[in-house]
XYZ file of C-alpha atoms in Angstrom:
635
model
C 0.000 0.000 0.000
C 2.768 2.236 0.872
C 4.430 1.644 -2.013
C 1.083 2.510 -4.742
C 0.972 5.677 -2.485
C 4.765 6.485 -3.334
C 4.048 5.448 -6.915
C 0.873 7.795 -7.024
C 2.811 10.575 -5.639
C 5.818 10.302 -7.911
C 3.248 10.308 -10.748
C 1.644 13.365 -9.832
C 4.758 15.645 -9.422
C 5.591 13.960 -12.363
C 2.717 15.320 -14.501
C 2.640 18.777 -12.676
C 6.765 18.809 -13.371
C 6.059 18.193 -16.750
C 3.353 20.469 -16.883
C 0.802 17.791 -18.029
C -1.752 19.534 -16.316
C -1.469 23.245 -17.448
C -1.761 21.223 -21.318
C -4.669 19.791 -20.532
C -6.043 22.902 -18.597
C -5.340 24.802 -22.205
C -6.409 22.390 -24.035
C -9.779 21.185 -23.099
C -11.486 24.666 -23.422
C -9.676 25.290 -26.666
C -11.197 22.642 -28.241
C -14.552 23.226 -26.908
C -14.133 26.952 -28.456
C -12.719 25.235 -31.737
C -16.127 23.262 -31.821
C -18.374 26.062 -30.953
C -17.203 27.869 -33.932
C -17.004 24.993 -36.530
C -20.632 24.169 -35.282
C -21.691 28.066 -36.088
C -19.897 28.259 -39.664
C -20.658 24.603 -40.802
C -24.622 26.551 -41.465
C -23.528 29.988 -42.695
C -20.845 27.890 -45.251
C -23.379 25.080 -46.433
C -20.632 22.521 -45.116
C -21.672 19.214 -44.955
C -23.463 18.253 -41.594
C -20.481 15.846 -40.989
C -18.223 18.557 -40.615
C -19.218 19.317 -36.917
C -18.950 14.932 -36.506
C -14.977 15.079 -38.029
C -14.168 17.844 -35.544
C -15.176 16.243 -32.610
C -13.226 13.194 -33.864
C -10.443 15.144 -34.518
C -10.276 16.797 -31.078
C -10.926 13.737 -29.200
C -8.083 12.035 -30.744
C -5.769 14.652 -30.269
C -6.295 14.973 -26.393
C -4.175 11.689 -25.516
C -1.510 12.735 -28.311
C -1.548 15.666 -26.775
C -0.994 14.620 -22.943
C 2.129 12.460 -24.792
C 3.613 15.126 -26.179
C 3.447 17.477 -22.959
C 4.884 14.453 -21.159
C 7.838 14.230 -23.579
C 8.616 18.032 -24.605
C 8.317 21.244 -23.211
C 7.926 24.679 -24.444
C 11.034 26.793 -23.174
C 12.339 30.182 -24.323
C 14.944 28.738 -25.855
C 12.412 26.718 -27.659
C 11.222 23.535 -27.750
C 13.079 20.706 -25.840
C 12.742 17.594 -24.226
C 11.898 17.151 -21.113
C 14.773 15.973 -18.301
C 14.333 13.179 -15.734
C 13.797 14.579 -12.530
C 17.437 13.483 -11.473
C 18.734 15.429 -14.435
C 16.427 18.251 -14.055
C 17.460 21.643 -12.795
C 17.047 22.266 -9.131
C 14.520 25.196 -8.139
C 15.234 28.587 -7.379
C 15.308 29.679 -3.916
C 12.850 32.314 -4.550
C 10.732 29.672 -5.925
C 10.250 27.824 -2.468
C 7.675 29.670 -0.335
C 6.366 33.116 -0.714
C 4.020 34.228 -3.433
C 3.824 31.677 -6.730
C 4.413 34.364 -9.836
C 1.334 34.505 -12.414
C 2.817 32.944 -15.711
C 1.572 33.146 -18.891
C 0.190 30.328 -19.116
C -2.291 31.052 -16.327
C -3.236 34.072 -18.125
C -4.134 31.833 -21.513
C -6.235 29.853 -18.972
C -8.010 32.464 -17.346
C -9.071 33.687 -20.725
C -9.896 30.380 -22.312
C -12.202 29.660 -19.507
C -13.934 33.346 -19.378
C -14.996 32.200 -23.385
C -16.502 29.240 -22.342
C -18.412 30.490 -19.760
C -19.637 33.066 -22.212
C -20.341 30.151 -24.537
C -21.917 27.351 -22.608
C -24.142 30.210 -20.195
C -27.233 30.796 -22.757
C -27.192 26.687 -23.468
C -27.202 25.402 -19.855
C -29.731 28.197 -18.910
C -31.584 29.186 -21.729
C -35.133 27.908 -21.580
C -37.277 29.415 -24.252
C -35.348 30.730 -27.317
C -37.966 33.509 -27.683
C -37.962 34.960 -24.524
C -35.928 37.767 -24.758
C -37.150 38.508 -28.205
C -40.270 39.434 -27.300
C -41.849 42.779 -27.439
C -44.071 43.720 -24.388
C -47.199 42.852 -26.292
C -45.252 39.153 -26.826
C -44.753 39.696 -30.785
C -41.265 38.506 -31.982
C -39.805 41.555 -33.183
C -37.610 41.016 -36.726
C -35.008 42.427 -39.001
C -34.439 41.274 -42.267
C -30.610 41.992 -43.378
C -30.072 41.848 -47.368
C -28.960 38.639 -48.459
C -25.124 38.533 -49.762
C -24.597 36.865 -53.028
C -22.033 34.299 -52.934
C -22.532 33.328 -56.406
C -19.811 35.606 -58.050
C -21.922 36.086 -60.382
C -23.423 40.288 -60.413
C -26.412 39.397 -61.744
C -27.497 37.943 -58.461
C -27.076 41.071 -56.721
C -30.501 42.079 -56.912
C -32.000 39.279 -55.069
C -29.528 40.360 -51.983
C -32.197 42.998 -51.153
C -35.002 40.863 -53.478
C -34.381 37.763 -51.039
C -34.998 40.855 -47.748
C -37.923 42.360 -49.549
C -40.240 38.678 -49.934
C -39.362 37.551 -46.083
C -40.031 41.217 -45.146
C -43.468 40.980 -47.251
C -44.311 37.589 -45.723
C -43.720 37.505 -42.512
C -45.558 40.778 -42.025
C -49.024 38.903 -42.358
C -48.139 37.037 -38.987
C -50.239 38.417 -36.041
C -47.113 36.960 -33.728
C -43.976 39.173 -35.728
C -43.593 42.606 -35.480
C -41.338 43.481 -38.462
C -39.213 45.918 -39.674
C -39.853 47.840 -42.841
C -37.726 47.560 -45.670
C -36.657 51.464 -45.870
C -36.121 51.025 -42.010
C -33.349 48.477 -42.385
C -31.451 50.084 -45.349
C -31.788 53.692 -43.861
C -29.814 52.380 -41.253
C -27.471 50.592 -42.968
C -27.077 54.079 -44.779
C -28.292 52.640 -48.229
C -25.114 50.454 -48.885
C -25.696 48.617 -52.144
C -23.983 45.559 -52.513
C -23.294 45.538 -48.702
C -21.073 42.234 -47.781
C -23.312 40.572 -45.070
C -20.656 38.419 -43.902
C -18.568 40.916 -43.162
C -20.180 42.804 -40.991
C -18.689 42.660 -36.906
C -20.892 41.506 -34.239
C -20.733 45.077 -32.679
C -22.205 46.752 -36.468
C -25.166 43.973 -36.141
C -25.676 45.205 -32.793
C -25.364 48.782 -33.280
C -28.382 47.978 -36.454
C -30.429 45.900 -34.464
C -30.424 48.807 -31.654
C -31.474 51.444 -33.771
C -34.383 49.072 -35.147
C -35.157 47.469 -31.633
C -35.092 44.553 -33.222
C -33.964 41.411 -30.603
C -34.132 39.065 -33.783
C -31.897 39.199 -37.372
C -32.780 37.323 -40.089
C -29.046 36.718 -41.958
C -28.898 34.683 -45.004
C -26.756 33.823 -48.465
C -27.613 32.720 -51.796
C -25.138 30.112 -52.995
C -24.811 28.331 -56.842
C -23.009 25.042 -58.431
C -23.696 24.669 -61.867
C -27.418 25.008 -61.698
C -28.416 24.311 -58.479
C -29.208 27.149 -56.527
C -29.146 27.228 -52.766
C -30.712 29.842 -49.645
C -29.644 29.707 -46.730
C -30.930 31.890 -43.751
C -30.007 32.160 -39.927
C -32.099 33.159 -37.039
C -29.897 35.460 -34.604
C -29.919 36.527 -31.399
C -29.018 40.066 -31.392
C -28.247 39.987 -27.721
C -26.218 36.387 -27.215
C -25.005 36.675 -31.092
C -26.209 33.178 -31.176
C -27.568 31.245 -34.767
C -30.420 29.648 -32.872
C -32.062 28.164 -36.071
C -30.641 27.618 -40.016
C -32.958 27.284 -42.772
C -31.656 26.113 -46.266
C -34.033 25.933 -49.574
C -32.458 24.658 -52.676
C -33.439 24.922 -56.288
C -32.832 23.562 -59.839
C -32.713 26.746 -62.009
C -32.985 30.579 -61.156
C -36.780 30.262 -62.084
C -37.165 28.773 -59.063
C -36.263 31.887 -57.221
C -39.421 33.345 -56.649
C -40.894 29.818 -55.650
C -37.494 29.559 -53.218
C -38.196 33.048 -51.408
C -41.922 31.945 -50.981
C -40.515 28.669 -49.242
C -38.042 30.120 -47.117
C -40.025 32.640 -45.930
C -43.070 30.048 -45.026
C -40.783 28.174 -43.157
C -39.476 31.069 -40.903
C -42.885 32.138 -40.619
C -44.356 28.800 -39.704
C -41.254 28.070 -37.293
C -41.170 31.004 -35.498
C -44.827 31.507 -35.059
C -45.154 27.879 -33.330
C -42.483 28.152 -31.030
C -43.667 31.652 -30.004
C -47.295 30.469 -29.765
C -45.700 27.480 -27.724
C -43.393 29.234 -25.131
C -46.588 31.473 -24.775
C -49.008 28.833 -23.585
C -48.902 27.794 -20.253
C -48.554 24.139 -20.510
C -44.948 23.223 -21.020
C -46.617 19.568 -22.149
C -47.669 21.190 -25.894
C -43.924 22.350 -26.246
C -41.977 20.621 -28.756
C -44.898 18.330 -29.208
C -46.672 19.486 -31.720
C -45.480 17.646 -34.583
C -46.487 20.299 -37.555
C -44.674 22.635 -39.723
C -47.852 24.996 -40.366
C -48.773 27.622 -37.179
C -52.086 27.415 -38.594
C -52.494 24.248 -37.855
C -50.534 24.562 -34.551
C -53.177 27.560 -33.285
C -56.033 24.914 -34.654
C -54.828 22.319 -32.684
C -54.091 24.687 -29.197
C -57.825 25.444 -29.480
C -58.650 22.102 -30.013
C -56.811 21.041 -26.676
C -58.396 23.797 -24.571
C -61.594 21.848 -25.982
C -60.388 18.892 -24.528
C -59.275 19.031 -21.860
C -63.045 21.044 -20.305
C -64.968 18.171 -22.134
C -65.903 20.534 -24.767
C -65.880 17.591 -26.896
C -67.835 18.450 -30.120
C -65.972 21.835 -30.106
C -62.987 20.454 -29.623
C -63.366 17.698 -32.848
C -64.226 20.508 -34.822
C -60.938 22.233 -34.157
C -59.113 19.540 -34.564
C -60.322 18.927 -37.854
C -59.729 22.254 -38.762
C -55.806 21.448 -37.453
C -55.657 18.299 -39.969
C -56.987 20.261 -42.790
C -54.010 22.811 -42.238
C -51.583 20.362 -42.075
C -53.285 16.675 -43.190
C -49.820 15.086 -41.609
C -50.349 16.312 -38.295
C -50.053 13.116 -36.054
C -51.305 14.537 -32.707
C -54.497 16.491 -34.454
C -55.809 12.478 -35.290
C -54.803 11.469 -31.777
C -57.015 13.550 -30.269
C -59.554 14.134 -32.939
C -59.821 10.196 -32.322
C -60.338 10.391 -28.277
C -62.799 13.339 -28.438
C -65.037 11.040 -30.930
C -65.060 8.035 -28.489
C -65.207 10.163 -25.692
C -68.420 12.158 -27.576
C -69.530 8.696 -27.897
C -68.737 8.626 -31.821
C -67.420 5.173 -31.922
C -67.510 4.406 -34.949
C -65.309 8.158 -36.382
C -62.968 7.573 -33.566
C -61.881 4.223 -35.235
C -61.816 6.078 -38.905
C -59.741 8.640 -37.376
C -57.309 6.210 -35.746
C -57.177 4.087 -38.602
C -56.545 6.829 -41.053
C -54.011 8.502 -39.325
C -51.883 4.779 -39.047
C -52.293 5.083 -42.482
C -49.635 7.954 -42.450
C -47.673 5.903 -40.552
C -44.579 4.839 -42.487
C -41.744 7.771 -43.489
C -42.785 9.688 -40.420
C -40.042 9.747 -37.617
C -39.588 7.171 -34.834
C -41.365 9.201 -31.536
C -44.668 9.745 -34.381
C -44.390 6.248 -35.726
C -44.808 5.482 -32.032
C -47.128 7.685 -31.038
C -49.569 6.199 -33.738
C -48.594 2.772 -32.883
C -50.009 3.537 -29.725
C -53.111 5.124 -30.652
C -53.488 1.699 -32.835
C -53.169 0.048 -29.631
C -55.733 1.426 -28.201
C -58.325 0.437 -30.545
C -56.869 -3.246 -31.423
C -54.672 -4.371 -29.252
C -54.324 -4.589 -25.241
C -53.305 -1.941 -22.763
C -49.977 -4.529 -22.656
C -48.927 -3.534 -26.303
C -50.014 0.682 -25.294
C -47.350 -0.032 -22.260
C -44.416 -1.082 -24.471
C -45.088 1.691 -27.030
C -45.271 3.860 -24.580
C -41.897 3.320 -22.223
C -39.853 3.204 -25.831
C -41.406 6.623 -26.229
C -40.532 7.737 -22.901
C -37.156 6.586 -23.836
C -37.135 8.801 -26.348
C -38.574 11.955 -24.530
C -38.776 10.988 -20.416
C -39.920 14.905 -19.770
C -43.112 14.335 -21.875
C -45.845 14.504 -19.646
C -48.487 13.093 -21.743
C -46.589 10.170 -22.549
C -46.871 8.850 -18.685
C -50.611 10.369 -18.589
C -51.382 7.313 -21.227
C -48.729 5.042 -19.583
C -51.007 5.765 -16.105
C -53.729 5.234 -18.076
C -53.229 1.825 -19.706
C -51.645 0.094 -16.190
C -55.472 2.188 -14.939
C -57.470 0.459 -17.222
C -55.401 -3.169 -16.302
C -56.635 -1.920 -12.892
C -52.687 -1.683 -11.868
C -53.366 1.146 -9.589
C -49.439 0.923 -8.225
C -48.208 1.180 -11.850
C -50.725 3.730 -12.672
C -50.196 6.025 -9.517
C -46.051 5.959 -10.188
C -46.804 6.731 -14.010
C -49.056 9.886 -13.220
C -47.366 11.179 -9.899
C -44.080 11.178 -12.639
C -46.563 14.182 -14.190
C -46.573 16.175 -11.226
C -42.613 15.740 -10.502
C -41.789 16.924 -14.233
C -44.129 20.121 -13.662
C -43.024 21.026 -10.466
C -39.518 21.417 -11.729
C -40.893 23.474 -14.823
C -43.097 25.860 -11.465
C -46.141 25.313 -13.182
C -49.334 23.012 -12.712
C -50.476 19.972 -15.221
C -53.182 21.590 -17.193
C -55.084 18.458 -18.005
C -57.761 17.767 -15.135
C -58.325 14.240 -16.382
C -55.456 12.668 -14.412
C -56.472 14.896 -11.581
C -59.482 12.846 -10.627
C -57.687 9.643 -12.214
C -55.163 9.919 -9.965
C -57.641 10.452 -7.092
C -59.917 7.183 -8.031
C -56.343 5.290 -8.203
C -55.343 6.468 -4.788
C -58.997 6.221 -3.904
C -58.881 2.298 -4.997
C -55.781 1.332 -2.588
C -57.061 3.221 0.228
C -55.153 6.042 0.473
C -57.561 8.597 1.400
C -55.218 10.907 2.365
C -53.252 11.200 -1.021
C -56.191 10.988 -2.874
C -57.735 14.099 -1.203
C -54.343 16.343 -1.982
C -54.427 15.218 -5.880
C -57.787 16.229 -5.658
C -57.932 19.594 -3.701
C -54.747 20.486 -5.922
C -56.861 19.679 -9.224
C -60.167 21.618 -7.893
C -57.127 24.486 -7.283
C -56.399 24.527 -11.328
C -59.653 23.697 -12.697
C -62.414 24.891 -10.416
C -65.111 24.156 -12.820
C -64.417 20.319 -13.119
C -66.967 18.365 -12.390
C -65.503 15.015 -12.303
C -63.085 16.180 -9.684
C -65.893 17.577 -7.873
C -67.235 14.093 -8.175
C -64.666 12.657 -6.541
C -64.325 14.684 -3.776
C -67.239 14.038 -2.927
C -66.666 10.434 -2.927
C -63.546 11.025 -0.856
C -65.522 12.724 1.624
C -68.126 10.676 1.805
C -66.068 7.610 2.385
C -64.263 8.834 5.385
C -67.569 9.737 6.569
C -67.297 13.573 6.471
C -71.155 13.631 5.129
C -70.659 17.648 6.150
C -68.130 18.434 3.294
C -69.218 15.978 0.845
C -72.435 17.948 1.112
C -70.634 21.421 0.548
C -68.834 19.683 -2.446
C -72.170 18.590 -3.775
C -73.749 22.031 -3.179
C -70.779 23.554 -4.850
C -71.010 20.564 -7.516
C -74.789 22.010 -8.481
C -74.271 24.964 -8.532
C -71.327 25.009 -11.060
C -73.556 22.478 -13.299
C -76.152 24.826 -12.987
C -75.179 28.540 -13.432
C -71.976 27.811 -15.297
C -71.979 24.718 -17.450
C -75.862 24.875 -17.618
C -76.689 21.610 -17.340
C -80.015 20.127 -17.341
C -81.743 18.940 -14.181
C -81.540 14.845 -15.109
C -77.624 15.439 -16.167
C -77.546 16.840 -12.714
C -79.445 14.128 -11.205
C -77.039 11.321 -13.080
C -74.211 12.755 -11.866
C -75.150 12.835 -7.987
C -76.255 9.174 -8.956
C -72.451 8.607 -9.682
C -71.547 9.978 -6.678
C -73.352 8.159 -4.180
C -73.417 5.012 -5.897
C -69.438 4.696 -5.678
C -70.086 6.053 -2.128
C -71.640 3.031 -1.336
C -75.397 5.174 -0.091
C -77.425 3.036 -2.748
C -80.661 4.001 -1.615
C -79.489 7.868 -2.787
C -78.234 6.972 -6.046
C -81.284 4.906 -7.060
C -83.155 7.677 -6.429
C -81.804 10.385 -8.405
C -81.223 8.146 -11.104
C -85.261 7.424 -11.534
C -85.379 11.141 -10.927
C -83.167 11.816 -14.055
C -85.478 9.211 -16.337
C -88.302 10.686 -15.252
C -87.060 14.125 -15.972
C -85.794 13.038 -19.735
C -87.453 9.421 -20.176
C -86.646 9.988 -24.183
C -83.037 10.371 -23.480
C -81.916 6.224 -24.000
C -77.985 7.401 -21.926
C -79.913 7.525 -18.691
C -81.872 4.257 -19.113
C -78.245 2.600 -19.916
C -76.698 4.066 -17.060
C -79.539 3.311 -14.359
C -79.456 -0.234 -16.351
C -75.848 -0.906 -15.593
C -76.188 0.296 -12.076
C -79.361 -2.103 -10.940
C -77.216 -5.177 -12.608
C -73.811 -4.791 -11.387
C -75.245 -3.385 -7.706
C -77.589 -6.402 -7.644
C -80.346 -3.894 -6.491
C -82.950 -5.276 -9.174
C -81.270 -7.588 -12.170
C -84.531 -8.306 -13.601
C -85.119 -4.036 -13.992
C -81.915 -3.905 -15.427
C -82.420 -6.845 -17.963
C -85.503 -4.957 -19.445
C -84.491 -1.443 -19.431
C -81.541 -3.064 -21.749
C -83.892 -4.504 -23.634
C -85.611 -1.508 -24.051
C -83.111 0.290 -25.767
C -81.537 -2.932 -27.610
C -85.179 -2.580 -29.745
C -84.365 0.426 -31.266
C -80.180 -0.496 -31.538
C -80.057 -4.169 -31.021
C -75.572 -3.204 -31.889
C -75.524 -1.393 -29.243
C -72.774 -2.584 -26.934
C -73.110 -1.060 -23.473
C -76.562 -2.449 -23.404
C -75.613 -6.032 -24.674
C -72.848 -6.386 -21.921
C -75.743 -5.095 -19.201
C -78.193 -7.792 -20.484
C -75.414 -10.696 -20.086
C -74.117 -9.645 -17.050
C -77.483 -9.315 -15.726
C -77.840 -13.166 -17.151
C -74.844 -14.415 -15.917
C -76.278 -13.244 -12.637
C -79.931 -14.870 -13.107
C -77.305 -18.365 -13.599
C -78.200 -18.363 -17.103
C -74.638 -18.571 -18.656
C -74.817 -19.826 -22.154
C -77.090 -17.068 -23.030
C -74.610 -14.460 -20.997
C -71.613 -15.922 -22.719
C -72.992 -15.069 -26.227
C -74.605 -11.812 -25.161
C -70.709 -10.779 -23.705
C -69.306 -12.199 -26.481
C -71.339 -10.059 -28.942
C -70.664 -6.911 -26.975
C -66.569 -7.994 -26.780
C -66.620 -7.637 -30.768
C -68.354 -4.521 -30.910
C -66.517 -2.506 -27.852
C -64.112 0.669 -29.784
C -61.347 -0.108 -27.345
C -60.392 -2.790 -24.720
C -61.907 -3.180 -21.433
C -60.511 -5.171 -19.048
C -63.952 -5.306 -17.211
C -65.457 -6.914 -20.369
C -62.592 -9.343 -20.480
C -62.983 -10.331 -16.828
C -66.724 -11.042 -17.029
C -66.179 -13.300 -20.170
C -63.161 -15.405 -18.264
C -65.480 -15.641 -15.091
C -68.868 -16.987 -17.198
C -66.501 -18.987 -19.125
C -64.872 -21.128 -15.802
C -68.566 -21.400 -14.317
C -69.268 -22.669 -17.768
C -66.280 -25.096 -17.787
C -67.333 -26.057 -14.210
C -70.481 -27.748 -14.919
């Protein structure tokens, strides 16, 4: 041991003799500055996108040749020599032992590679949203187009250097969410240079130009040729940090394609910036980076759509969706939820069509979409098993989505894996809480509550809960709930105020009718376990709306699976299955209700029928076919 300690030591003042260490100190920032820049020019010089790949190749085999060659030689003013053995090297000088060490050079080459580092690496570590120092105060993206330089070397593309300005300048004006500088604006202040060499231009002229047009964004771009291929580039900059954060390129076959190039290049600023500013402006960090569209048109469709959603607004929130896929028909997540707002608006049938359609889409798209719609696919045809693998290889992919664990929760929810289920969702609320901002979504709110609710853990259950009513005080299903909460740790006095509250909200707010009203306190104090008070408002909301066949189904169910009055059940399903003998809910009453009356062949076949005709899987279905199948097998 003593020994390795000696051997350790020796090393050490071996490598700091040798000055290993000051190498490596110079070296390792230097090369992160050396990538930095090839990663900024690779874009402004249309270099291949390998470029940045050899660099980092290069630098990461030079490091150990590097060490070796600080090891063997050192840099002296006499030159470059090799390095002594420490027997033959020259003793210290007597000043050099105590006191004050002298600041060398090299320490001063340090110091100063380090300061650019920091200088480089602060907006990526703490820059959150690109946009949010380019915001005016009334949150519009304010823009300066710079003339184009010609890189041709051929004069007669000089006039689409301020031809190239003039289209992007035109364009982008029609967006509601850029504030753009006029094309006299910009060349006044560049003094009315003609043939003005962008790329020349110092960081400190850019700055002085984007001062005098307040402008926090520049638009910098370059029209390139080989043979007759014609390519635009463009940059987004930073006028504060100086930093490129987003390169556009547009190429072209002839110089009749120029118009059709400008129109491209502009629509593709336009549509870019516009999402990402519409994005960083909504206050659910979820919808960033997920919205899987190049048209803003399509992106503000689809935001509507989801405000839809998410307060049950279901048939307005289809209609915006649609409006979202007709914008952009490749739009993965407008199907996704254009297909759960039809099943959940009880459109079976269009949910499937939508699913189905959009998996037609599915090959060429990248991997996290391909997923996404295997998932949805899934959903309709599969088991929540196959949802659960597609869904942990996308959270592989993105593990600070939250709406990937809200459908992993849901899936191990529907396999009644409440654990699973309650790890999955309370992933949600970790992921928010380090973004400082609440899930706006209030379906797992009351999810997460019946999960908690379902293993007993009242206590839990009632925070998820009180936090949810916090953020959406106008849910009603997590009114429900607490109500159910209360109600189950006997606190009849604040389920009461919760129900009073509940009504009220229905009624002045939501206007609902008096039997939705009623159905809903029937869900309440049926999973309360007060039967007596469910049955009751349930026959109140029949009588209120006897025409209306979604009260008869639910009051159907609840008689069957309650055992309050099978026989009731079995003909109010029967009632409706005269006028839709297909329809499913009602079928898979009737056989339960069967099953129950002993009569299992005919169950078996009723279940059976309803299996085939369910939209999705349920795992309740599935269990009531496995139990009347062992009684069967049992005889």
């Amino acid at each position: 041991m003593t020994t390795n300690r000696k051997n350790f030591a020796w090393l050490f003042n071996e490598l700091k003799r040798r000055k290993v260490f000051t190498v490596v100190a110079m070296y390792a920032p230097a090369a992160f500055i050396l990538l930095e820049v090839v990663d900024i020019i690779t874009p402004a010089l249309s270099l291949p996108a390998w470029t940045v790949t050899i660099a980092v190749i290069i630098v990461a085999a030079g490091f150990p040749v590097t060490i070796i060659l600080a090891w063997i030689f050192d840099l002296t003013p006499e030159g470059i020599k090799k390095t002594g053995n420490i027997e033959s090297a020259p003793d210290e000088p007597a000043g050099s032992i105590g006191g004050r060490r002298k600041i060398k050079g090299s320490d001063l080459v340090i110091t100063a590679l380090v300061i650019v580092v920091g200088i480089l690496a602060y907006p990526k570590i703490f820059s959150r949203d690109r946009f949010e120092n380019a915001r005016d105060a009334d949150g519009k993206v304010t823009i300066a187009v710079l003339p184009f330089e010609n890189l041709t070397s051929d004069t007669l593309y000089n006039i689409w250097q301020g031809g190239f300005q003039n289209l992007l300048i035109t364009t982008l004006s029609n967006s509601s969410e850029l504030s753009v500088r006029r094309y006299q604006a910009v060349n006044e202040v560049l003094n009315n240079k003609k043939d003005i060499n962008i790329a020349s231009l110092a960081p400190s002229f850019i700055n002085v130009v984007a001062e005098k047009l307040e402008a926090k964004t520049m638009i910098l771009g370059n029209i390139l040729k080989a043979g007759n291929m014609i390519r635009i580039n463009a940059q987004l900059v930073d006028t504060e940090t100086e930093e490129i954060y987003k390169t556009f390129q547009v190429d072209g076959d002839s110089e009749n394609d120029l118009f059709e190039l400008a129109d491209k290049l502009s629509s593709m600023i336009k549509n870019h910036i516009e999402i990402r500013n519409i994005s960083d402006n909504y206050n659910s960090p979820e919808i960033h980076g997920n919205y899987m569209t190049s048209s803003s048109e399509a992106f503000k469709y689809f935001i509507r759509g989801w405000n839809s959603f998410k307060y049950m607004e279901l048939e307005s929130s289809m209609n915006w969706f649609k409006e979202a896929i007709g914008a952009d028909s490749s739009f993965t997540n407008a199907y996704v939820y254009l297909s759960y707002s039809s099943l959940m608006a009880g459109y079976d049938g269009q949910a499937r069509q939508w699913s189905e359609l959009a998996y037609q889409k599915r090959e060429g798209l990248p991997l996290e979409e391909r997923l996404v719609l295997d998932q949805l696919n899934a959903y309709y045809n599969e088991t929540p098993n196959e949802e659960i693998k597609y869904l942990n290889q996308l959270i592989e992919l993105d593990d600070m989505n939250p709406l990937y664990y809200h459908h992993l929760g849901f899936a191990y929810y529907k396999l009644f894996e409440y654990e699973d289920a309650i790890n999955s969702w309370e992933q949600i609320f970790r992921i928010h809480e380090k973004w400082g901002t609440d899930y706006m979504n209030p379906y797992v709110y009351f999810l997460l509550g019946d999960a908690y609710h379902k293993i007993n853990e009242h206590m839990r259950e009632e925070e998820v809960l009180s936090l949810g009513h916090r953020v959406f005080p106008n849910a009603i299903l997590i009114q429900q709930h607490q109500a159910i909460c209360a109600f189950s740790q006997g606190d009849k006095e604040k389920a009461n105020e919760i129900i009073a509250e509940y009504k009220t909200i229905r009624q002045n707010v939501l206007h609902c009718t008096e039997a939705m009203i009623s159905t809903g306190l029937g869900v309440i104090y049926s999973n309360a376990g007060m039967m007596d008070e469910a049955e009751d408002f349930y026959r109140q909301s029949i009588s209120l709306e006897p025409d209306n066949l979604i009260w008869t189904r639910d009051f159907a169910w609840f008689l069957i699976d309650n055992d309050i009055n099978i026989e009731e059940g079995i003909q109010l399903s029967d009632y409706i299955l005269d006028s839709f003998p297909d329809y499913w809910p009602s079928l898979d009453a009737k056989g339960w209700g069967l099953y129950k009356q002993g009569r299992y062949e005919e169950a078996l076949k009723l279940l059976k029928d309803s299996w085939d005709l369910k939209p999705a899987y349920s795992h309740t279905g599935y269990l009531h076919i496995k139990e009347v199948e062992q009684m069967l097998a049992s005889q």
